[in-house]
mmCIF file of C-alpha atoms in Angstrom:
data_model
loop_
_atom_site.group_PDB
_atom_site.id
_atom_site.type_symbol
_atom_site.label_atom_id
_atom_site.label_comp_id
_atom_site.label_asym_id
_atom_site.label_seq_id
_atom_site.Cartn_x
_atom_site.Cartn_y
_atom_site.Cartn_z
ATOM 1 C CA MET A 1 -4.745 13.146 26.756
ATOM 2 C CA PRO A 2 -5.271 15.354 29.870
ATOM 3 C CA ARG A 3 -3.188 18.500 29.927
ATOM 4 C CA LYS A 4 -0.522 18.478 32.653
ATOM 5 C CA LYS A 5 0.546 21.715 34.287
ATOM 6 C CA THR A 6 3.493 22.591 36.459
ATOM 7 C CA GLY A 7 1.823 25.612 37.953
ATOM 8 C CA ILE A 8 4.519 27.893 36.612
ATOM 9 C CA LEU A 9 4.935 28.737 32.956
ATOM 10 C CA ILE A 10 8.580 29.111 32.022
ATOM 11 C CA LEU A 11 9.060 30.909 28.711
ATOM 12 C CA TYR A 12 5.373 30.207 28.103
ATOM 13 C CA ALA A 13 6.066 26.480 27.763
ATOM 14 C CA ILE A 14 5.440 23.393 29.818
ATOM 15 C CA PHE A 15 7.906 20.558 29.431
ATOM 16 C CA ILE A 16 6.703 17.213 30.679
ATOM 17 C CA THR A 17 8.343 13.860 30.132
ATOM 18 C CA VAL A 18 6.063 10.868 30.222
ATOM 19 C CA ASN A 19 7.845 7.531 30.395
ATOM 20 C CA LEU A 20 5.665 5.056 28.593
ATOM 21 C CA SER A 21 5.634 1.356 29.361
ATOM 22 C CA LEU A 22 6.266 -1.422 26.888
ATOM 23 C CA ALA A 23 2.895 -2.496 25.527
ATOM 24 C CA GLN A 24 3.351 -3.967 22.066
ATOM 25 C CA LYS A 25 1.770 -7.263 21.131
ATOM 26 C CA ASN A 26 4.981 -8.739 19.734
ATOM 27 C CA ASN A 27 8.414 -8.136 21.218
ATOM 28 C CA SER A 28 10.297 -10.883 19.346
ATOM 29 C CA TYR A 29 13.047 -9.504 17.130
ATOM 30 C CA PRO A 30 15.482 -11.591 15.084
ATOM 31 C CA LYS A 31 19.157 -11.770 15.947
ATOM 32 C CA ASP A 32 21.567 -9.902 13.710
ATOM 33 C CA ASP A 33 23.193 -13.177 12.593
ATOM 34 C CA ASP A 34 19.930 -14.947 11.755
ATOM 35 C CA PRO A 35 19.542 -16.048 8.116
ATOM 36 C CA LEU A 36 17.798 -13.527 5.869
ATOM 37 C CA HIS A 37 14.661 -15.642 5.463
ATOM 38 C CA VAL A 38 14.326 -15.904 9.252
ATOM 39 C CA LYS A 39 14.634 -12.140 9.680
ATOM 40 C CA VAL A 40 11.967 -11.552 7.060
ATOM 41 C CA ARG A 41 9.556 -14.028 8.641
ATOM 42 C CA MET A 42 9.952 -12.444 12.079
ATOM 43 C CA TYR A 43 9.636 -8.880 10.808
ATOM 44 C CA GLU A 44 6.544 -9.807 8.822
ATOM 45 C CA GLN A 45 4.947 -10.976 12.056
ATOM 46 C CA LEU A 46 6.066 -7.819 13.855
ATOM 47 C CA MET A 47 4.356 -5.714 11.182
ATOM 48 C CA LEU A 48 1.145 -7.732 11.392
ATOM 49 C CA ASP A 49 1.100 -7.659 15.194
ATOM 50 C CA ASN A 50 2.378 -4.182 16.051
ATOM 51 C CA HIS A 51 1.782 -1.971 13.002
ATOM 52 C CA TRP A 52 -1.493 -3.344 11.632
ATOM 53 C CA ASN A 53 -4.276 -0.755 11.458
ATOM 54 C CA GLU A 54 -7.328 -2.172 9.680
ATOM 55 C CA GLY A 55 -5.212 -3.231 6.717
ATOM 56 C CA THR A 56 -2.909 -0.229 6.683
ATOM 57 C CA ILE A 57 0.584 -0.278 8.208
ATOM 58 C CA LEU A 58 1.754 2.384 10.633
ATOM 59 C CA PHE A 59 5.134 3.810 9.675
ATOM 60 C CA HIS A 60 5.831 4.514 13.360
ATOM 61 C CA ALA A 61 3.905 2.461 15.911
ATOM 62 C CA LEU A 62 3.924 4.218 19.276
ATOM 63 C CA HIS A 63 3.200 3.023 22.806
ATOM 64 C CA HIS A 64 0.086 4.148 24.621
ATOM 65 C CA GLN A 65 0.760 5.930 27.889
ATOM 66 C CA ASP A 66 -1.622 3.612 29.788
ATOM 67 C CA GLY A 67 -0.140 0.407 28.393
ATOM 68 C CA LYS A 68 -3.109 -0.205 26.097
ATOM 69 C CA ASN A 69 -2.931 -1.810 22.671
ATOM 70 C CA ILE A 70 -4.892 0.542 20.428
ATOM 71 C CA ASP A 71 -5.069 0.015 16.678
ATOM 72 C CA GLY A 72 -3.761 3.009 14.798
ATOM 73 C CA PHE A 73 -1.786 4.465 17.699
ATOM 74 C CA GLY A 74 1.205 5.972 15.917
ATOM 75 C CA LEU A 75 2.357 8.405 13.256
ATOM 76 C CA HIS A 76 0.217 8.481 10.121
ATOM 77 C CA SER A 77 2.010 10.936 7.836
ATOM 78 C CA ASP A 78 3.832 8.151 5.936
ATOM 79 C CA LEU A 79 1.312 5.369 6.513
ATOM 80 C CA ILE A 80 0.485 5.053 2.801
ATOM 81 C CA ASP A 81 4.169 4.466 1.984
ATOM 82 C CA ALA A 82 4.543 1.639 4.492
ATOM 83 C CA THR A 83 1.212 0.168 3.424
ATOM 84 C CA GLY A 84 2.189 0.287 -0.245
ATOM 85 C CA GLU A 85 5.487 -1.454 0.511
ATOM 86 C CA MET A 86 3.612 -4.179 2.365
ATOM 87 C CA LEU A 87 1.224 -4.588 -0.582
ATOM 88 C CA VAL A 88 4.128 -4.986 -3.019
ATOM 89 C CA ALA A 89 5.784 -7.466 -0.638
ATOM 90 C CA TYR A 90 2.750 -9.703 -0.261
ATOM 91 C CA SER A 91 1.865 -9.461 -3.946
ATOM 92 C CA CYS A 92 5.325 -10.769 -4.820
ATOM 93 C CA LYS A 93 5.187 -13.313 -2.004
ATOM 94 C CA TYR A 94 1.851 -14.678 -3.186
ATOM 95 C CA ALA A 95 3.145 -14.871 -6.762
ATOM 96 C CA ILE A 96 5.880 -17.173 -5.431
ATOM 97 C CA THR A 97 4.084 -19.224 -2.785
ATOM 98 C CA LYS A 98 0.511 -19.308 -4.162
ATOM 99 C CA ASP A 99 -0.471 -19.590 -0.500
ATOM 100 C CA LYS A 100 -4.025 -18.370 0.109
ATOM 101 C CA LYS A 101 -2.956 -16.863 3.443
ATOM 102 C CA ASP A 102 -0.536 -14.572 1.610
ATOM 103 C CA LYS A 103 -3.231 -13.530 -0.850
ATOM 104 C CA LYS A 104 -5.615 -12.824 2.017
ATOM 105 C CA ILE A 105 -3.089 -10.463 3.600
ATOM 106 C CA ALA A 106 -2.478 -8.735 0.261
ATOM 107 C CA ASP A 107 -6.252 -8.303 -0.177
ATOM 108 C CA GLN A 108 -6.602 -6.913 3.350
ATOM 109 C CA VAL A 109 -3.788 -4.418 2.757
ATOM 110 C CA PHE A 110 -5.470 -3.231 -0.428
ATOM 111 C CA ASP A 111 -8.731 -2.922 1.501
ATOM 112 C CA GLY A 112 -6.857 -0.725 3.971
ATOM 113 C CA ILE A 113 -5.823 1.645 1.186
ATOM 114 C CA LEU A 114 -9.402 1.631 -0.075
ATOM 115 C CA LYS A 115 -10.610 2.520 3.423
ATOM 116 C CA ALA A 116 -8.228 5.496 3.376
ATOM 117 C CA GLU A 117 -10.457 6.855 0.605
ATOM 118 C CA THR A 118 -13.766 5.804 2.164
ATOM 119 C CA VAL A 119 -12.985 7.504 5.466
ATOM 120 C CA THR A 120 -12.711 10.952 3.854
ATOM 121 C CA GLY A 121 -16.268 10.828 2.501
ATOM 122 C CA VAL A 122 -15.056 12.283 -0.808
ATOM 123 C CA PRO A 123 -14.621 9.957 -3.818
ATOM 124 C CA GLY A 124 -11.011 10.170 -4.989
ATOM 125 C CA LEU A 125 -9.706 11.885 -1.851
ATOM 126 C CA VAL A 126 -7.307 9.503 -0.082
ATOM 127 C CA ALA A 127 -6.302 10.166 3.517
ATOM 128 C CA ARG A 128 -2.707 10.016 4.706
ATOM 129 C CA GLY A 129 -3.947 7.817 7.523
ATOM 130 C CA PHE A 130 -6.892 7.087 9.797
ATOM 131 C CA TYR A 131 -7.771 5.428 13.075
ATOM 132 C CA LYS A 132 -10.815 4.620 15.174
ATOM 133 C CA ALA A 133 -11.114 6.888 18.198
ATOM 134 C CA ASN A 134 -13.448 8.222 20.852
ATOM 135 C CA GLU A 135 -11.321 11.342 21.121
ATOM 136 C CA PRO A 136 -8.225 12.776 19.407
ATOM 137 C CA GLN A 137 -4.960 11.206 20.593
ATOM 138 C CA TRP A 138 -1.772 13.106 21.394
ATOM 139 C CA PHE A 139 0.162 11.792 18.372
ATOM 140 C CA GLU A 140 -2.000 14.000 16.130
ATOM 141 C CA LYS A 141 0.017 16.956 17.416
ATOM 142 C CA ALA A 142 3.168 15.494 15.845
ATOM 143 C CA TRP A 143 2.006 16.511 12.349
ATOM 144 C CA TYR A 144 0.287 19.472 10.733
ATOM 145 C CA ASP A 145 -3.161 20.251 12.043
ATOM 146 C CA GLU A 146 -5.004 18.443 9.250
ATOM 147 C CA TRP A 147 -6.950 15.862 11.266
ATOM 148 C CA HIS A 148 -10.696 15.501 10.717
ATOM 149 C CA TRP A 149 -13.607 13.553 12.109
ATOM 150 C CA SER A 150 -14.988 11.291 9.408
ATOM 151 C CA SER A 151 -18.451 12.074 8.092
ATOM 152 C CA SER A 152 -18.686 8.755 6.270
ATOM 153 C CA MET A 153 -17.271 6.487 9.011
ATOM 154 C CA PRO A 154 -18.466 7.819 12.377
ATOM 155 C CA GLY A 155 -15.966 7.339 15.173
ATOM 156 C CA TYR A 156 -12.920 7.642 12.895
ATOM 157 C CA ARG A 157 -10.274 10.330 12.605
ATOM 158 C CA TRP A 158 -8.369 10.864 9.359
ATOM 159 C CA LEU A 159 -5.332 12.888 8.282
ATOM 160 C CA GLY A 160 -5.479 15.132 5.228
ATOM 161 C CA ASP A 161 -2.888 17.153 3.290
ATOM 162 C CA GLN A 162 -2.130 14.338 0.841
ATOM 163 C CA SER A 163 1.030 14.563 -1.278
ATOM 164 C CA ILE A 164 2.412 13.294 -4.567
ATOM 165 C CA ASP A 165 4.814 10.832 -2.909
ATOM 166 C CA LYS A 166 1.758 8.977 -1.549
ATOM 167 C CA LEU A 167 0.218 9.128 -5.021
ATOM 168 C CA VAL A 168 3.315 7.289 -6.285
ATOM 169 C CA SER A 169 3.031 4.728 -3.498
ATOM 170 C CA VAL A 170 -0.593 4.101 -4.454
ATOM 171 C CA PHE A 171 -0.229 3.632 -8.220
ATOM 172 C CA HIS A 172 3.017 1.657 -7.898
ATOM 173 C CA SER A 173 1.735 -0.758 -5.252
ATOM 174 C CA LEU A 174 -1.699 -1.166 -6.817
ATOM 175 C CA GLY A 175 -0.070 -1.934 -10.148
ATOM 176 C CA MET A 176 2.063 -4.696 -8.622
ATOM 177 C CA TYR A 177 -0.938 -6.075 -6.734
ATOM 178 C CA TYR A 178 -3.118 -5.989 -9.860
ATOM 179 C CA GLU A 179 -0.614 -7.959 -11.902
ATOM 180 C CA LEU A 180 0.564 -10.463 -9.291
ATOM 181 C CA ALA A 181 -2.123 -11.124 -6.698
ATOM 182 C CA ALA A 182 -5.542 -9.586 -7.337
ATOM 183 C CA ASP A 183 -8.370 -11.810 -8.526
ATOM 184 C CA GLU A 184 -11.008 -10.493 -10.895
ATOM 185 C CA ALA A 185 -13.152 -9.030 -8.144
ATOM 186 C CA TYR A 186 -10.217 -7.173 -6.619
ATOM 187 C CA LYS A 187 -8.992 -6.032 -10.012
ATOM 188 C CA LYS A 188 -12.305 -4.219 -10.417
ATOM 189 C CA LYS A 189 -11.749 -2.560 -7.042
ATOM 190 C CA VAL A 190 -8.246 -1.490 -8.089
ATOM 191 C CA GLU A 191 -9.582 -0.043 -11.317
ATOM 192 C CA GLY A 192 -12.262 1.848 -9.423
ATOM 193 C CA LEU A 193 -9.861 3.350 -6.887
ATOM 194 C CA LEU A 194 -7.346 4.433 -9.548
ATOM 195 C CA SER A 195 -10.161 5.892 -11.639
ATOM 196 C CA ARG A 196 -11.454 7.964 -8.730
ATOM 197 C CA PHE A 197 -8.117 8.958 -7.167
ATOM 198 C CA ILE A 198 -6.216 9.876 -10.318
ATOM 199 C CA GLY A 199 -9.376 11.011 -12.094
ATOM 200 C CA LYS A 200 -10.005 13.575 -9.357
ATOM 201 C CA ILE A 201 -6.437 14.850 -9.706
ATOM 202 C CA VAL A 202 -6.891 15.226 -13.467
ATOM 203 C CA ASN A 203 -10.237 16.987 -12.977
ATOM 204 C CA ASP A 204 -8.578 19.338 -10.486
ATOM 205 C CA ASN A 205 -5.993 20.345 -13.112
ATOM 206 C CA PHE A 206 -3.299 17.990 -11.806
ATOM 207 C CA ARG A 207 -3.530 19.225 -8.248
ATOM 208 C CA ILE A 208 -4.210 17.198 -5.118
ATOM 209 C CA MET A 209 -6.975 19.165 -3.435
ATOM 210 C CA ASP A 210 -7.804 18.758 0.240
ATOM 211 C CA LEU A 211 -11.161 18.549 2.001
ATOM 212 C CA ASP A 212 -11.360 22.351 2.132
ATOM 213 C CA GLY A 213 -10.909 22.628 -1.638
ATOM 214 C CA LYS A 214 -7.395 24.035 -1.330
ATOM 215 C CA LEU A 215 -4.200 22.723 -2.901
ATOM 216 C CA THR A 216 -2.236 20.530 -0.484
ATOM 217 C CA LEU A 217 1.301 21.473 0.492
ATOM 218 C CA TRP A 218 2.980 18.874 -1.742
ATOM 219 C CA GLY A 219 0.220 18.234 -4.248
ATOM 220 C CA ASN A 220 1.163 20.465 -7.184
ATOM 221 C CA MET A 221 1.612 18.910 -10.634
ATOM 222 C CA CYS A 222 -0.397 21.643 -12.316
ATOM 223 C CA PRO A 223 0.711 22.851 -15.778
ATOM 224 C CA ASP A 224 -0.446 26.369 -14.884
ATOM 225 C CA LEU A 225 1.665 26.608 -11.711
ATOM 226 C CA PRO A 226 5.440 26.435 -11.227
ATOM 227 C CA HIS A 227 6.431 23.026 -9.878
ATOM 228 C CA ASN A 228 9.362 20.702 -9.410
ATOM 229 C CA LYS A 229 10.268 18.782 -12.573
ATOM 230 C CA LEU A 230 9.954 15.524 -10.634
ATOM 231 C CA ASN A 231 6.271 16.345 -10.304
ATOM 232 C CA SER A 232 5.943 16.363 -14.096
ATOM 233 C CA LEU A 233 7.284 12.798 -14.186
ATOM 234 C CA VAL A 234 4.899 11.735 -11.414
ATOM 235 C CA ALA A 235 1.926 13.223 -13.279
ATOM 236 C CA LEU A 236 2.867 11.309 -16.441
ATOM 237 C CA ALA A 237 3.305 8.065 -14.510
ATOM 238 C CA ALA A 238 0.015 8.495 -12.651
ATOM 239 C CA VAL A 239 -2.116 8.961 -15.759
ATOM 240 C CA LYS A 240 -0.191 6.219 -17.596
ATOM 241 C CA ALA A 241 -0.946 3.804 -14.738
ATOM 242 C CA ALA A 242 -4.594 4.855 -14.689
ATOM 243 C CA GLN A 243 -4.809 4.403 -18.458
ATOM 244 C CA GLN A 244 -3.172 0.968 -18.249
ATOM 245 C CA PHE A 245 -5.405 -0.459 -15.555
ATOM 246 C CA THR A 246 -8.748 1.263 -16.152
ATOM 247 C CA GLY A 247 -8.683 1.484 -19.935
ATOM 248 C CA GLU A 248 -10.455 4.853 -19.712
ATOM 249 C CA SER A 249 -9.770 7.091 -22.685
ATOM 250 C CA ARG A 250 -9.723 10.249 -20.543
ATOM 251 C CA PHE A 251 -6.383 9.183 -19.082
ATOM 252 C CA ALA A 252 -4.885 8.619 -22.525
ATOM 253 C CA SER A 253 -6.105 12.099 -23.459
ATOM 254 C CA ALA A 254 -4.629 13.604 -20.293
ATOM 255 C CA TYR A 255 -1.277 11.909 -20.956
ATOM 256 C CA LYS A 256 -1.256 13.191 -24.525
ATOM 257 C CA MET A 257 -2.158 16.725 -23.401
ATOM 258 C CA LEU A 258 0.648 16.840 -20.814
ATOM 259 C CA ILE A 259 3.137 15.918 -23.512
ATOM 260 C CA GLU A 260 1.894 17.767 -26.593
ATOM 261 C CA LYS A 261 0.648 20.971 -24.955
ATOM 262 C CA TYR A 262 2.723 21.271 -21.796
ATOM 263 C CA HIS A 263 5.864 19.299 -22.746
ATOM 264 C CA TYR A 264 6.032 17.299 -19.533
ATOM 265 C CA ASP A 265 8.113 14.728 -21.399
ATOM 266 C CA ASP A 266 10.824 17.387 -21.765
ATOM 267 C CA ARG A 267 10.423 18.762 -18.244
ATOM 268 C CA GLN A 268 10.880 15.345 -16.676
ATOM 269 C CA LEU A 269 14.337 15.018 -18.270
ATOM 270 C CA LEU A 270 15.693 17.153 -15.422
ATOM 271 C CA THR A 271 13.879 15.260 -12.690
ATOM 272 C CA ASN A 272 16.902 14.943 -10.416
ATOM 273 C CA HIS A 273 19.492 17.450 -9.242
ATOM 274 C CA LEU A 274 23.046 16.541 -10.238
ATOM 275 C CA PHE A 275 24.730 19.733 -9.086
ATOM 276 C CA PRO A 276 25.212 21.096 -6.556
ATOM 277 C CA GLU A 277 25.346 17.831 -4.656
ATOM 278 C CA HIS A 278 23.588 19.195 -1.596
ATOM 279 C CA MET A 279 20.462 19.603 -3.722
ATOM 280 C CA ARG A 280 20.216 15.853 -4.251
ATOM 281 C CA HIS A 281 17.500 14.176 -2.207
ATOM 282 C CA ILE A 282 17.476 10.425 -1.789
ATOM 283 C CA TRP A 283 13.720 10.292 -1.206
ATOM 284 C CA ASP A 284 12.993 12.211 -4.402
ATOM 285 C CA ASP A 285 14.879 9.402 -6.120
ATOM 286 C CA TYR A 286 12.466 6.942 -4.500
ATOM 287 C CA HIS A 287 9.497 8.661 -6.124
ATOM 288 C CA ALA A 288 11.356 9.005 -9.413
ATOM 289 C CA VAL A 289 12.445 5.378 -9.754
ATOM 290 C CA ARG A 290 8.953 4.005 -9.148
ATOM 291 C CA SER A 291 7.484 6.534 -11.586
ATOM 292 C CA LEU A 292 10.059 5.645 -14.227
ATOM 293 C CA TYR A 293 9.388 1.950 -13.698
ATOM 294 C CA THR A 294 5.699 2.613 -14.350
ATOM 295 C CA VAL A 295 6.071 4.639 -17.540
ATOM 296 C CA MET A 296 8.826 2.426 -18.981
ATOM 297 C CA GLN A 297 6.717 -0.677 -18.391
ATOM 298 C CA TYR A 298 3.670 0.581 -20.224
ATOM 299 C CA GLU A 299 4.924 3.131 -22.756
ATOM 300 C CA THR A 300 5.246 1.856 -26.347
ATOM 301 C CA ASP A 301 6.295 5.025 -28.197
ATOM 302 C CA PRO A 302 10.038 4.678 -28.911
ATOM 303 C CA ASP A 303 10.673 8.422 -28.769
ATOM 304 C CA LEU A 304 9.076 8.728 -25.337
ATOM 305 C CA LEU A 305 10.859 5.611 -24.119
ATOM 306 C CA ASN A 306 14.110 7.193 -25.222
ATOM 307 C CA LYS A 307 13.348 10.307 -23.170
ATOM 308 C CA TYR A 308 12.504 8.249 -20.100
ATOM 309 C CA ARG A 309 15.737 6.332 -20.569
ATOM 310 C CA MET A 310 17.621 9.639 -20.718
ATOM 311 C CA THR A 311 16.094 10.539 -17.363
ATOM 312 C CA LEU A 312 17.065 7.147 -15.987
ATOM 313 C CA ASN A 313 20.627 7.682 -17.224
ATOM 314 C CA ARG A 314 20.823 10.932 -15.260
ATOM 315 C CA GLN A 315 19.568 9.107 -12.191
ATOM 316 C CA TRP A 316 22.203 6.415 -12.705
ATOM 317 C CA TYR A 317 24.927 9.043 -12.602
ATOM 318 C CA VAL A 318 24.106 9.326 -8.897
ATOM 319 C CA TRP A 319 22.926 5.795 -8.178
ATOM 320 C CA LYS A 320 26.035 4.042 -9.536
ATOM 321 C CA ASP A 321 27.942 5.348 -6.527
ATOM 322 C CA ILE A 322 25.067 5.259 -4.062
ATOM 323 C CA THR A 323 25.579 4.038 -0.521
ATOM 324 C CA PHE A 324 23.053 1.841 1.195
ATOM 325 C CA GLU A 325 22.413 3.339 4.608
ATOM 326 C CA GLU A 326 18.752 3.730 3.639
ATOM 327 C CA GLU A 327 16.964 0.447 3.029
ATOM 328 C CA SER A 328 15.186 1.530 -0.152
ATOM 329 C CA THR A 329 18.334 2.478 -2.082
ATOM 330 C CA ILE A 330 19.071 -1.140 -3.047
ATOM 331 C CA PHE A 331 15.530 -1.209 -4.427
ATOM 332 C CA TYR A 332 16.541 1.544 -6.866
ATOM 333 C CA ILE A 333 19.240 -0.711 -8.286
ATOM 334 C CA MET A 334 16.888 -3.675 -8.627
ATOM 335 C CA LEU A 335 14.396 -1.537 -10.529
ATOM 336 C CA TYR A 336 17.193 -0.089 -12.657
ATOM 337 C CA ASP A 337 18.209 -3.625 -13.607
ATOM 338 C CA LEU A 338 14.665 -4.516 -14.612
ATOM 339 C CA MET A 339 14.351 -1.361 -16.720
ATOM 340 C CA THR A 340 17.711 -1.686 -18.476
ATOM 341 C CA GLY A 341 18.800 -5.329 -18.353
ATOM 342 C CA GLU A 342 22.331 -4.182 -17.512
ATOM 343 C CA ASN A 343 22.787 -6.689 -14.636
ATOM 344 C CA ALA A 344 23.908 -3.997 -12.219
ATOM 345 C CA MET A 345 22.817 -6.245 -9.342
ATOM 346 C CA GLU A 346 25.492 -8.801 -10.229
ATOM 347 C CA ASP A 347 28.055 -6.578 -8.517
ATOM 348 C CA PRO A 348 29.253 -8.618 -5.488
ATOM 349 C CA ALA A 349 29.052 -5.535 -3.253
ATOM 350 C CA ARG A 350 25.362 -5.121 -4.088
ATOM 351 C CA ILE A 351 24.704 -8.809 -3.520
ATOM 352 C CA ASP A 352 26.270 -8.406 -0.088
ATOM 353 C CA VAL A 353 23.862 -5.549 0.584
ATOM 354 C CA LEU A 354 20.939 -7.866 -0.141
ATOM 355 C CA LYS A 355 22.360 -10.597 2.081
ATOM 356 C CA SER A 356 22.850 -8.203 4.980
ATOM 357 C CA MET A 357 19.422 -6.525 4.836
ATOM 358 C CA ASN A 358 17.632 -6.127 8.141
ATOM 359 C CA GLY A 359 14.621 -4.468 9.715
ATOM 360 C CA HIS A 360 14.367 -1.801 12.383
ATOM 361 C CA LYS A 361 14.796 -2.476 16.082
ATOM 362 C CA ARG A 362 12.778 -0.679 18.718
ATOM 363 C CA GLY A 363 13.845 2.867 19.535
ATOM 364 C CA THR A 364 12.960 5.840 21.716
ATOM 365 C CA ARG A 365 11.752 9.214 20.540
ATOM 366 C CA THR A 366 10.824 12.466 22.253
ATOM 367 C CA PHE A 367 7.995 14.649 20.979
ATOM 368 C CA ASN A 368 7.655 18.309 21.924
ATOM 369 C CA LEU A 369 3.966 18.851 21.273
ATOM 370 C CA PRO A 370 2.138 22.194 21.008
ATOM 371 C CA MET A 371 -0.871 22.583 23.297
ATOM 372 C CA GLU A 372 -3.935 24.766 22.778
ATOM 373 C CA ASP A 373 -2.847 27.289 25.418
ATOM 374 C CA GLY A 374 0.505 27.881 23.698
ATOM 375 C CA SER A 375 2.444 25.657 26.088
ATOM 376 C CA ARG A 376 4.430 22.558 25.177
ATOM 377 C CA MET A 377 4.156 18.981 26.356
ATOM 378 C CA LYS A 378 7.202 16.745 26.097
ATOM 379 C CA ILE A 379 6.457 13.057 25.642
ATOM 380 C CA THR A 380 9.168 10.418 25.445
ATOM 381 C CA THR A 381 8.011 7.081 24.113
ATOM 382 C CA GLU A 382 9.375 3.858 22.714
ATOM 383 C CA TYR A 383 8.384 3.234 19.123
ATOM 384 C CA ASP A 384 8.733 0.713 16.313
ATOM 385 C CA ARG A 385 9.582 1.943 12.829
ATOM 386 C CA ALA A 386 8.044 -0.088 10.017
ATOM 387 C CA SER A 387 10.341 -2.610 8.321
ATOM 388 C CA THR A 388 8.116 -2.838 5.267
ATOM 389 C CA ALA A 389 10.804 -1.634 2.847
ATOM 390 C CA PHE A 390 13.059 -4.484 3.995
ATOM 391 C CA ILE A 391 10.234 -7.004 3.580
ATOM 392 C CA ARG A 392 9.385 -5.526 0.166
ATOM 393 C CA ASN A 393 13.019 -5.676 -0.946
ATOM 394 C CA TYR A 394 13.220 -9.346 0.035
ATOM 395 C CA TRP A 395 10.078 -10.583 -1.719
ATOM 396 C CA PHE A 396 10.531 -8.301 -4.730
ATOM 397 C CA GLY A 397 14.089 -9.618 -4.973
ATOM 398 C CA ARG A 398 12.884 -13.193 -4.613
ATOM 399 C CA TYR A 399 10.251 -12.784 -7.328
ATOM 400 C CA PHE A 400 12.630 -11.200 -9.840
ATOM 401 C CA GLY A 401 15.559 -13.464 -9.042
ATOM 402 C CA PHE A 402 17.833 -11.063 -7.162
ATOM 403 C CA VAL A 403 17.528 -12.834 -3.791
ATOM 404 C CA ASP A 404 18.424 -16.468 -3.184
ATOM 405 C CA PRO A 405 15.781 -18.238 -1.033
ATOM 406 C CA ASN A 406 18.589 -20.062 0.803
ATOM 407 C CA TRP A 407 20.069 -16.856 2.206
#
């Protein structure tokens, strides 16, 4: 985007507001009083029309300043999360409907995640996001300066600095897809991606390493470095998932080593912060619950299962009183029910939360972007936040019997 100058630098910054016009492909949002199944159908179409980026799903789809519809124009830092939620949603949906169109979308979403590896040119290195471009777009300035031109897919830009929360999104969503929607050919692709992605992390001593060979900001699960105890749980879940789906003995060996030599099974007991309360982080719980769901599904050792249940009990101390302002928190309770069989979702208040679920309406956001000369450019744009967690909650709830199709 051309640099705009005022002619006078005030405090060494330039502040420019660009009012961007409405340019999305789909502007049809459901009404607040529409039935749940109508809301889901309309938000699914909004995701496919406005957020679709070669199989991946933009977490924030932005408007182009010239009114153009450009695939991939948006924020990519959490693209893998939204894409994983969409993959879980359509895997569950296909398991219910057996509609080939739903399977095709699930396959395309998986292919998008696979492309996030291909675009980096490094086997096992998965990008945060990517898009096709002739030149860098202004939204790149809204995140750390970790954008690269692709060496393996000319004409593409990709975002590095991968993190363990995206690792969780990958192994959780691929596991659901593998079990519910993938055919034999796609199962082989899933096995290959998990083998390369998690295998590279194991080979790099449980660190997510970036293109420059350095540890990413949130990629540390290394037994030789201090790290958050949640990261120990994620490392166990990652290698357990890889072992389950690839059958490779190296992942069983890695899992055993983390437990017997480095005692990750004991470290993960204190995954969440109970006190002081301000240390609790709702999104850490999101990574924890999906990791626990993975290890408790596939672990057979009763002693280890008991330890994972102890961790889940500590999580429940917080979740039993959780509020539902964030759309994924009801998902925690559904997973808790599946792991424990305690029927926590039979609480009428939680059923009401499911009935009242909704997606995100269009909003406005202002970015204050750093320029190369040290100035700032202010851009105000309308944006759409992904409603993939809502769609995932609905179809996951439908598949496991938490959501009534008549709602």
